[in-house]
Amino acid sequence: MALQEKLDSFKRQQEKCQSMLSNIASKSASSRSTATPRSAPPAASPLPNARPSAPVKFSNDTERLQHINSIRKAPVGAQMKRVIDILFQTRQAYTPEQINEACHVDVNGNRDVFEGLRKNPKVNFDGKRFSYKAKHDVKNKNELLVLIRKFIEGIAVIDLKDAYPNVMDDLQALKTAGQIWLLSNFDSQEDIAFPNDPRVPIKVDDDLKELFRSIELPRDMLDIEKDLQKNGMKPATNTAKRRAAAQVQGISSKPKPKQKNKEFSKKAKLTNAHLPELFQSLKNT
């Protein structure tokens, strides 16, 4: 029986119960009013003037069933999101019955939802229970540090955000302790975590630091990519392709003119000084 038919049947039973209660109350009042009491005086009986009992209301149950019905009639993607949110927030494994109790999604009763969750890259299914599947299986700060040290070239912070609830706090703690670097990607503005192994001390001469900071970089990303290719390195960006796609879509590829900063002269050079964190620990060497 469909859920809507159950609701209709429930409403009819509700009306029938209310009618029966009203009839019982009225019959009880009339029978007591016609009876002659033996010990009490006639004026002492208040039953003829008594009001009938208030009808029993089932509005709370009706609203709950309507809410469940609206969830199960929602698109498959919306139902999957409710389940994944529960798995992400609790980090517990749920059977289909437990999912139904937690968020009213009938996984067993909807094959599309079941198959969608089973194949979802963010969900792990062991044959009985569903659980959240993070991109990297780390559960605490120590495991997080071990993982970052495996990525010498850096690991994107966005790939670590769903590892466990307080992973971002642990990243900041590792940065404060000097065990990792958190640097922003100039092109995408996303943070990259780099390992900072204290077992490998690096001493850099002041002349080399100054030389690094004084290197003038081209202002156009195309020129930067060409210089990288000349030195045998593959650029992480493809400015030419991005600008061509922007022209096809009718978007101007020329950057908007920025307001000049009065603190800098027209001859100011673009150098590696925009990475002060990289040499902060080397100033005292």
JSON list of N, CA, C and O in Angstrom, two decimals, residues 172-218:
[
{"chain": "A", "resi": 172, "resn": "GLN", "atom": "N", "xyz": [46.29, 23.77, 11.13]},
{"chain": "A", "resi": 172, "resn": "GLN", "atom": "CA", "xyz": [46.82, 25.01, 11.69]},
{"chain": "A", "resi": 172, "resn": "GLN", "atom": "C", "xyz": [47.79, 24.72, 12.84]},
{"chain": "A", "resi": 172, "resn": "GLN", "atom": "O", "xyz": [48.79, 25.42, 13.00]},
{"chain": "A", "resi": 173, "resn": "ALA", "atom": "N", "xyz": [47.49, 23.70, 13.63]},
{"chain": "A", "resi": 173, "resn": "ALA", "atom": "CA", "xyz": [48.38, 23.33, 14.73]},
{"chain": "A", "resi": 173, "resn": "ALA", "atom": "C", "xyz": [49.73, 22.83, 14.21]},
{"chain": "A", "resi": 173, "resn": "ALA", "atom": "O", "xyz": [50.78, 23.17, 14.75]},
{"chain": "A", "resi": 174, "resn": "LEU", "atom": "N", "xyz": [49.70, 22.04, 13.15]},
{"chain": "A", "resi": 174, "resn": "LEU", "atom": "CA", "xyz": [50.95, 21.56, 12.55]},
{"chain": "A", "resi": 174, "resn": "LEU", "atom": "C", "xyz": [51.74, 22.71, 11.94]},
{"chain": "A", "resi": 174, "resn": "LEU", "atom": "O", "xyz": [52.98, 22.73, 12.01]},
{"chain": "A", "resi": 175, "resn": "LYS", "atom": "N", "xyz": [51.04, 23.67, 11.37]},
{"chain": "A", "resi": 175, "resn": "LYS", "atom": "CA", "xyz": [51.72, 24.84, 10.81]},
{"chain": "A", "resi": 175, "resn": "LYS", "atom": "C", "xyz": [52.37, 25.67, 11.93]},
{"chain": "A", "resi": 175, "resn": "LYS", "atom": "O", "xyz": [53.52, 26.10, 11.81]},
{"chain": "A", "resi": 176, "resn": "THR", "atom": "N", "xyz": [51.64, 25.88, 13.01]},
{"chain": "A", "resi": 176, "resn": "THR", "atom": "CA", "xyz": [52.17, 26.65, 14.13]},
{"chain": "A", "resi": 176, "resn": "THR", "atom": "C", "xyz": [53.39, 25.97, 14.75]},
{"chain": "A", "resi": 176, "resn": "THR", "atom": "O", "xyz": [54.35, 26.62, 15.16]},
{"chain": "A", "resi": 177, "resn": "ALA", "atom": "N", "xyz": [53.36, 24.63, 14.77]},
{"chain": "A", "resi": 177, "resn": "ALA", "atom": "CA", "xyz": [54.49, 23.88, 15.33]},
{"chain": "A", "resi": 177, "resn": "ALA", "atom": "C", "xyz": [55.67, 23.80, 14.38]},
{"chain": "A", "resi": 177, "resn": "ALA", "atom": "O", "xyz": [56.72, 23.25, 14.75]},
{"chain": "A", "resi": 178, "resn": "GLY", "atom": "N", "xyz": [55.52, 24.33, 13.16]},
{"chain": "A", "resi": 178, "resn": "GLY", "atom": "CA", "xyz": [56.62, 24.31, 12.20]},
{"chain": "A", "resi": 178, "resn": "GLY", "atom": "C", "xyz": [56.84, 22.98, 11.53]},
{"chain": "A", "resi": 178, "resn": "GLY", "atom": "O", "xyz": [57.89, 22.73, 10.94]},
{"chain": "A", "resi": 179, "resn": "GLN", "atom": "N", "xyz": [55.83, 22.10, 11.58]},
{"chain": "A", "resi": 179, "resn": "GLN", "atom": "CA", "xyz": [55.99, 20.78, 10.98]},
{"chain": "A", "resi": 179, "resn": "GLN", "atom": "C", "xyz": [55.53, 20.73, 9.53]},
{"chain": "A", "resi": 179, "resn": "GLN", "atom": "O", "xyz": [55.89, 19.81, 8.80]},
{"chain": "A", "resi": 180, "resn": "ILE", "atom": "N", "xyz": [54.73, 21.71, 9.11]},
{"chain": "A", "resi": 180, "resn": "ILE", "atom": "CA", "xyz": [54.30, 21.78, 7.71]},
{"chain": "A", "resi": 180, "resn": "ILE", "atom": "C", "xyz": [54.28, 23.24, 7.30]},
{"chain": "A", "resi": 180, "resn": "ILE", "atom": "O", "xyz": [54.31, 24.16, 8.13]},
{"chain": "A", "resi": 181, "resn": "TRP", "atom": "N", "xyz": [54.23, 23.44, 5.96]},
{"chain": "A", "resi": 181, "resn": "TRP", "atom": "CA", "xyz": [54.01, 24.76, 5.38]},
{"chain": "A", "resi": 181, "resn": "TRP", "atom": "C", "xyz": [52.61, 24.78, 4.76]},
{"chain": "A", "resi": 181, "resn": "TRP", "atom": "O", "xyz": [52.16, 23.79, 4.18]},
{"chain": "A", "resi": 182, "resn": "LEU", "atom": "N", "xyz": [51.93, 25.89, 4.89]},
{"chain": "A", "resi": 182, "resn": "LEU", "atom": "CA", "xyz": [50.66, 26.11, 4.21]},
{"chain": "A", "resi": 182, "resn": "LEU", "atom": "C", "xyz": [50.83, 27.31, 3.30]},
{"chain": "A", "resi": 182, "resn": "LEU", "atom": "O", "xyz": [50.88, 28.45, 3.77]},
{"chain": "A", "resi": 183, "resn": "LEU", "atom": "N", "xyz": [50.95, 27.07, 1.98]},
{"chain": "A", "resi": 183, "resn": "LEU", "atom": "CA", "xyz": [51.17, 28.13, 1.01]},
{"chain": "A", "resi": 183, "resn": "LEU", "atom": "C", "xyz": [50.00, 28.18, 0.04]},
{"chain": "A", "resi": 183, "resn": "LEU", "atom": "O", "xyz": [49.40, 27.15, -0.29]},
{"chain": "A", "resi": 184, "resn": "SER", "atom": "N", "xyz": [49.67, 29.38, -0.43]},
{"chain": "A", "resi": 184, "resn": "SER", "atom": "CA", "xyz": [48.56, 29.56, -1.35]},
{"chain": "A", "resi": 184, "resn": "SER", "atom": "C", "xyz": [49.03, 29.39, -2.78]},
{"chain": "A", "resi": 184, "resn": "SER", "atom": "O", "xyz": [50.09, 29.87, -3.16]},
{"chain": "A", "resi": 185, "resn": "ASN", "atom": "N", "xyz": [48.24, 28.71, -3.58]},
{"chain": "A", "resi": 185, "resn": "ASN", "atom": "CA", "xyz": [48.49, 28.57, -5.00]},
{"chain": "A", "resi": 185, "resn": "ASN", "atom": "C", "xyz": [48.14, 29.89, -5.68]},
{"chain": "A", "resi": 185, "resn": "ASN", "atom": "O", "xyz": [47.01, 30.36, -5.58]},
{"chain": "A", "resi": 186, "resn": "PHE", "atom": "N", "xyz": [49.10, 30.49, -6.37]},
{"chain": "A", "resi": 186, "resn": "PHE", "atom": "CA", "xyz": [48.89, 31.82, -6.95]},
{"chain": "A", "resi": 186, "resn": "PHE", "atom": "C", "xyz": [47.78, 31.82, -7.99]},
{"chain": "A", "resi": 186, "resn": "PHE", "atom": "O", "xyz": [47.04, 32.78, -8.14]},
{"chain": "A", "resi": 187, "resn": "ASP", "atom": "N", "xyz": [47.63, 30.70, -8.71]},
{"chain": "A", "resi": 187, "resn": "ASP", "atom": "CA", "xyz": [46.65, 30.64, -9.80]},
{"chain": "A", "resi": 187, "resn": "ASP", "atom": "C", "xyz": [45.25, 30.35, -9.29]},
{"chain": "A", "resi": 187, "resn": "ASP", "atom": "O", "xyz": [44.28, 30.98, -9.71]},
{"chain": "A", "resi": 188, "resn": "SER", "atom": "N", "xyz": [45.09, 29.39, -8.39]},
{"chain": "A", "resi": 188, "resn": "SER", "atom": "CA", "xyz": [43.77, 28.98, -7.94]},
{"chain": "A", "resi": 188, "resn": "SER", "atom": "C", "xyz": [43.39, 29.51, -6.56]},
{"chain": "A", "resi": 188, "resn": "SER", "atom": "O", "xyz": [42.27, 29.31, -6.10]},
{"chain": "A", "resi": 189, "resn": "GLN", "atom": "N", "xyz": [44.31, 30.16, -5.89]},
{"chain": "A", "resi": 189, "resn": "GLN", "atom": "CA", "xyz": [44.07, 30.70, -4.56]},
{"chain": "A", "resi": 189, "resn": "GLN", "atom": "C", "xyz": [43.69, 29.61, -3.55]},
{"chain": "A", "resi": 189, "resn": "GLN", "atom": "O", "xyz": [42.97, 29.88, -2.58]},
{"chain": "A", "resi": 190, "resn": "GLU", "atom": "N", "xyz": [44.17, 28.39, -3.77]},
{"chain": "A", "resi": 190, "resn": "GLU", "atom": "CA", "xyz": [43.91, 27.30, -2.83]},
{"chain": "A", "resi": 190, "resn": "GLU", "atom": "C", "xyz": [45.18, 27.00, -2.05]},
{"chain": "A", "resi": 190, "resn": "GLU", "atom": "O", "xyz": [46.29, 27.08, -2.59]},
{"chain": "A", "resi": 191, "resn": "ASP", "atom": "N", "xyz": [45.02, 26.62, -0.79]},
{"chain": "A", "resi": 191, "resn": "ASP", "atom": "CA", "xyz": [46.18, 26.32, 0.05]},
{"chain": "A", "resi": 191, "resn": "ASP", "atom": "C", "xyz": [46.75, 24.95, -0.29]},
{"chain": "A", "resi": 191, "resn": "ASP", "atom": "O", "xyz": [46.01, 23.99, -0.56]},
{"chain": "A", "resi": 192, "resn": "ILE", "atom": "N", "xyz": [48.06, 24.88, -0.24]},
{"chain": "A", "resi": 192, "resn": "ILE", "atom": "CA", "xyz": [48.78, 23.63, -0.46]},
{"chain": "A", "resi": 192, "resn": "ILE", "atom": "C", "xyz": [49.61, 23.34, 0.79]},
{"chain": "A", "resi": 192, "resn": "ILE", "atom": "O", "xyz": [50.28, 24.24, 1.31]},
{"chain": "A", "resi": 193, "resn": "ALA", "atom": "N", "xyz": [49.54, 22.12, 1.29]},
{"chain": "A", "resi": 193, "resn": "ALA", "atom": "CA", "xyz": [50.31, 21.74, 2.47]},
{"chain": "A", "resi": 193, "resn": "ALA", "atom": "C", "xyz": [51.59, 21.04, 2.04]},
{"chain": "A", "resi": 193, "resn": "ALA", "atom": "O", "xyz": [51.56, 20.09, 1.25]},
{"chain": "A", "resi": 194, "resn": "PHE", "atom": "N", "xyz": [52.72, 21.54, 2.55]},
{"chain": "A", "resi": 194, "resn": "PHE", "atom": "CA", "xyz": [54.03, 20.96, 2.25]},
{"chain": "A", "resi": 194, "resn": "PHE", "atom": "C", "xyz": [54.66, 20.46, 3.55]},
{"chain": "A", "resi": 194, "resn": "PHE", "atom": "O", "xyz": [54.53, 21.11, 4.60]},
{"chain": "A", "resi": 195, "resn": "PRO", "atom": "N", "xyz": [55.36, 19.35, 3.50]},
{"chain": "A", "resi": 195, "resn": "PRO", "atom": "CA", "xyz": [56.04, 18.87, 4.71]},
{"chain": "A", "resi": 195, "resn": "PRO", "atom": "C", "xyz": [57.27, 19.71, 5.02]},
{"chain": "A", "resi": 195, "resn": "PRO", "atom": "O", "xyz": [57.95, 20.19, 4.12]},
{"chain": "A", "resi": 196, "resn": "ASN", "atom": "N", "xyz": [57.53, 19.90, 6.28]},
{"chain": "A", "resi": 196, "resn": "ASN", "atom": "CA", "xyz": [58.73, 20.61, 6.73]},
{"chain": "A", "resi": 196, "resn": "ASN", "atom": "C", "xyz": [59.43, 19.71, 7.73]},
{"chain": "A", "resi": 196, "resn": "ASN", "atom": "O", "xyz": [59.18, 19.77, 8.93]},
{"chain": "A", "resi": 197, "resn": "ASP", "atom": "N", "xyz": [60.27, 18.85, 7.21]},
{"chain": "A", "resi": 197, "resn": "ASP", "atom": "CA", "xyz": [60.92, 17.83, 8.04]},
{"chain": "A", "resi": 197, "resn": "ASP", "atom": "C", "xyz": [62.06, 18.48, 8.83]},
{"chain": "A", "resi": 197, "resn": "ASP", "atom": "O", "xyz": [63.05, 18.92, 8.23]},
{"chain": "A", "resi": 198, "resn": "PRO", "atom": "N", "xyz": [61.97, 18.54, 10.15]},
{"chain": "A", "resi": 198, "resn": "PRO", "atom": "CA", "xyz": [63.05, 19.17, 10.94]},
{"chain": "A", "resi": 198, "resn": "PRO", "atom": "C", "xyz": [64.33, 18.35, 10.94]},
{"chain": "A", "resi": 198, "resn": "PRO", "atom": "O", "xyz": [65.39, 18.84, 11.34]},
{"chain": "A", "resi": 199, "resn": "ARG", "atom": "N", "xyz": [64.28, 17.09, 10.48]},
{"chain": "A", "resi": 199, "resn": "ARG", "atom": "CA", "xyz": [65.49, 16.27, 10.44]},
{"chain": "A", "resi": 199, "resn": "ARG", "atom": "C", "xyz": [66.42, 16.65, 9.30]},
{"chain": "A", "resi": 199, "resn": "ARG", "atom": "O", "xyz": [67.55, 16.16, 9.22]},
{"chain": "A", "resi": 200, "resn": "VAL", "atom": "N", "xyz": [65.94, 17.51, 8.42]},
{"chain": "A", "resi": 200, "resn": "VAL", "atom": "CA", "xyz": [66.77, 17.92, 7.28]},
{"chain": "A", "resi": 200, "resn": "VAL", "atom": "C", "xyz": [66.99, 19.43, 7.38]},
{"chain": "A", "resi": 200, "resn": "VAL", "atom": "O", "xyz": [66.29, 20.23, 6.75]},
{"chain": "A", "resi": 201, "resn": "PRO", "atom": "N", "xyz": [67.96, 19.87, 8.18]},
{"chain": "A", "resi": 201, "resn": "PRO", "atom": "CA", "xyz": [68.22, 21.31, 8.32]},
{"chain": "A", "resi": 201, "resn": "PRO", "atom": "C", "xyz": [68.83, 21.87, 7.05]},
{"chain": "A", "resi": 201, "resn": "PRO", "atom": "O", "xyz": [69.71, 21.26, 6.43]},
{"chain": "A", "resi": 202, "resn": "ILE", "atom": "N", "xyz": [68.35, 23.03, 6.64]},
{"chain": "A", "resi": 202, "resn": "ILE", "atom": "CA", "xyz": [68.84, 23.67, 5.43]},
{"chain": "A", "resi": 202, "resn": "ILE", "atom": "C", "xyz": [69.39, 25.05, 5.81]},
{"chain": "A", "resi": 202, "resn": "ILE", "atom": "O", "xyz": [68.69, 25.85, 6.43]},
{"chain": "A", "resi": 203, "resn": "LYS", "atom": "N", "xyz": [70.63, 25.27, 5.44]},
{"chain": "A", "resi": 203, "resn": "LYS", "atom": "CA", "xyz": [71.25, 26.57, 5.68]},
{"chain": "A", "resi": 203, "resn": "LYS", "atom": "C", "xyz": [71.47, 27.26, 4.34]},
{"chain": "A", "resi": 203, "resn": "LYS", "atom": "O", "xyz": [72.13, 26.73, 3.45]},
{"chain": "A", "resi": 204, "resn": "VAL", "atom": "N", "xyz": [70.87, 28.44, 4.19]},
{"chain": "A", "resi": 204, "resn": "VAL", "atom": "CA", "xyz": [70.94, 29.18, 2.94]},
{"chain": "A", "resi": 204, "resn": "VAL", "atom": "C", "xyz": [71.70, 30.48, 3.18]},
{"chain": "A", "resi": 204, "resn": "VAL", "atom": "O", "xyz": [71.43, 31.21, 4.14]},
{"chain": "A", "resi": 205, "resn": "ASP", "atom": "N", "xyz": [72.66, 30.74, 2.30]},
{"chain": "A", "resi": 205, "resn": "ASP", "atom": "CA", "xyz": [73.44, 31.97, 2.43]},
{"chain": "A", "resi": 205, "resn": "ASP", "atom": "C", "xyz": [72.58, 33.19, 2.15]},
{"chain": "A", "resi": 205, "resn": "ASP", "atom": "O", "xyz": [71.60, 33.13, 1.39]},
{"chain": "A", "resi": 206, "resn": "ASP", "atom": "N", "xyz": [72.95, 34.29, 2.77]},
{"chain": "A", "resi": 206, "resn": "ASP", "atom": "CA", "xyz": [72.19, 35.53, 2.57]},
{"chain": "A", "resi": 206, "resn": "ASP", "atom": "C", "xyz": [72.22, 35.98, 1.11]},
{"chain": "A", "resi": 206, "resn": "ASP", "atom": "O", "xyz": [71.24, 36.54, 0.61]},
{"chain": "A", "resi": 207, "resn": "ASP", "atom": "N", "xyz": [73.35, 35.74, 0.43]},
{"chain": "A", "resi": 207, "resn": "ASP", "atom": "CA", "xyz": [73.44, 36.14, -0.98]},
{"chain": "A", "resi": 207, "resn": "ASP", "atom": "C", "xyz": [72.42, 35.38, -1.82]},
{"chain": "A", "resi": 207, "resn": "ASP", "atom": "O", "xyz": [71.80, 35.95, -2.73]},
{"chain": "A", "resi": 208, "resn": "LEU", "atom": "N", "xyz": [72.24, 34.10, -1.52]},
{"chain": "A", "resi": 208, "resn": "LEU", "atom": "CA", "xyz": [71.28, 33.30, -2.28]},
{"chain": "A", "resi": 208, "resn": "LEU", "atom": "C", "xyz": [69.84, 33.75, -1.99]},
{"chain": "A", "resi": 208, "resn": "LEU", "atom": "O", "xyz": [69.00, 33.79, -2.89]},
{"chain": "A", "resi": 209, "resn": "LYS", "atom": "N", "xyz": [69.58, 34.09, -0.74]},
{"chain": "A", "resi": 209, "resn": "LYS", "atom": "CA", "xyz": [68.24, 34.61, -0.39]},
{"chain": "A", "resi": 209, "resn": "LYS", "atom": "C", "xyz": [67.94, 35.88, -1.16]},
{"chain": "A", "resi": 209, "resn": "LYS", "atom": "O", "xyz": [66.86, 36.06, -1.72]},
{"chain": "A", "resi": 210, "resn": "GLU", "atom": "N", "xyz": [68.93, 36.78, -1.16]},
{"chain": "A", "resi": 210, "resn": "GLU", "atom": "CA", "xyz": [68.75, 38.04, -1.84]},
{"chain": "A", "resi": 210, "resn": "GLU", "atom": "C", "xyz": [68.57, 37.84, -3.34]},
{"chain": "A", "resi": 210, "resn": "GLU", "atom": "O", "xyz": [67.75, 38.51, -4.00]},
{"chain": "A", "resi": 211, "resn": "LEU", "atom": "N", "xyz": [69.32, 36.89, -3.91]},
{"chain": "A", "resi": 211, "resn": "LEU", "atom": "CA", "xyz": [69.21, 36.61, -5.33]},
{"chain": "A", "resi": 211, "resn": "LEU", "atom": "C", "xyz": [67.82, 36.06, -5.65]},
{"chain": "A", "resi": 211, "resn": "LEU", "atom": "O", "xyz": [67.21, 36.45, -6.66]},
{"chain": "A", "resi": 212, "resn": "PHE", "atom": "N", "xyz": [67.30, 35.20, -4.82]},
{"chain": "A", "resi": 212, "resn": "PHE", "atom": "CA", "xyz": [65.98, 34.63, -5.04]},
{"chain": "A", "resi": 212, "resn": "PHE", "atom": "C", "xyz": [64.90, 35.71, -5.01]},
{"chain": "A", "resi": 212, "resn": "PHE", "atom": "O", "xyz": [64.00, 35.76, -5.86]},
{"chain": "A", "resi": 213, "resn": "ARG", "atom": "N", "xyz": [65.00, 36.61, -4.06]},
{"chain": "A", "resi": 213, "resn": "ARG", "atom": "CA", "xyz": [63.99, 37.66, -3.92]},
{"chain": "A", "resi": 213, "resn": "ARG", "atom": "C", "xyz": [64.07, 38.70, -5.03]},
{"chain": "A", "resi": 213, "resn": "ARG", "atom": "O", "xyz": [63.10, 39.38, -5.33]},
{"chain": "A", "resi": 214, "resn": "SER", "atom": "N", "xyz": [65.24, 38.82, -5.63]},
{"chain": "A", "resi": 214, "resn": "SER", "atom": "CA", "xyz": [65.42, 39.86, -6.64]},
{"chain": "A", "resi": 214, "resn": "SER", "atom": "C", "xyz": [65.10, 39.39, -8.06]},
{"chain": "A", "resi": 214, "resn": "SER", "atom": "O", "xyz": [65.16, 40.19, -9.00]},
{"chain": "A", "resi": 215, "resn": "ILE", "atom": "N", "xyz": [64.81, 38.11, -8.24]},
{"chain": "A", "resi": 215, "resn": "ILE", "atom": "CA", "xyz": [64.53, 37.61, -9.58]},
{"chain": "A", "resi": 215, "resn": "ILE", "atom": "C", "xyz": [63.24, 38.25, -10.11]},
{"chain": "A", "resi": 215, "resn": "ILE", "atom": "O", "xyz": [62.20, 38.19, -9.46]},
{"chain": "A", "resi": 216, "resn": "GLU", "atom": "N", "xyz": [63.33, 38.85, -11.24]},
{"chain": "A", "resi": 216, "resn": "GLU", "atom": "CA", "xyz": [62.15, 39.52, -11.84]},
{"chain": "A", "resi": 216, "resn": "GLU", "atom": "C", "xyz": [61.36, 38.50, -12.66]},
{"chain": "A", "resi": 216, "resn": "GLU", "atom": "O", "xyz": [61.90, 37.83, -13.55]},
{"chain": "A", "resi": 217, "resn": "LEU", "atom": "N", "xyz": [60.09, 38.39, -12.34]},
{"chain": "A", "resi": 217, "resn": "LEU", "atom": "CA", "xyz": [59.21, 37.46, -13.04]},
{"chain": "A", "resi": 217, "resn": "LEU", "atom": "C", "xyz": [58.42, 38.19, -14.11]},
{"chain": "A", "resi": 217, "resn": "LEU", "atom": "O", "xyz": [58.05, 39.35, -13.93]},
{"chain": "A", "resi": 218, "resn": "PRO", "atom": "N", "xyz": [58.15, 37.55, -15.24]},
{"chain": "A", "resi": 218, "resn": "PRO", "atom": "CA", "xyz": [57.32, 38.19, -16.27]},
{"chain": "A", "resi": 218, "resn": "PRO", "atom": "C", "xyz": [55.92, 38.47, -15.73]},
{"chain": "A", "resi": 218, "resn": "PRO", "atom": "O", "xyz": [55.40, 37.74, -14.89]}
]
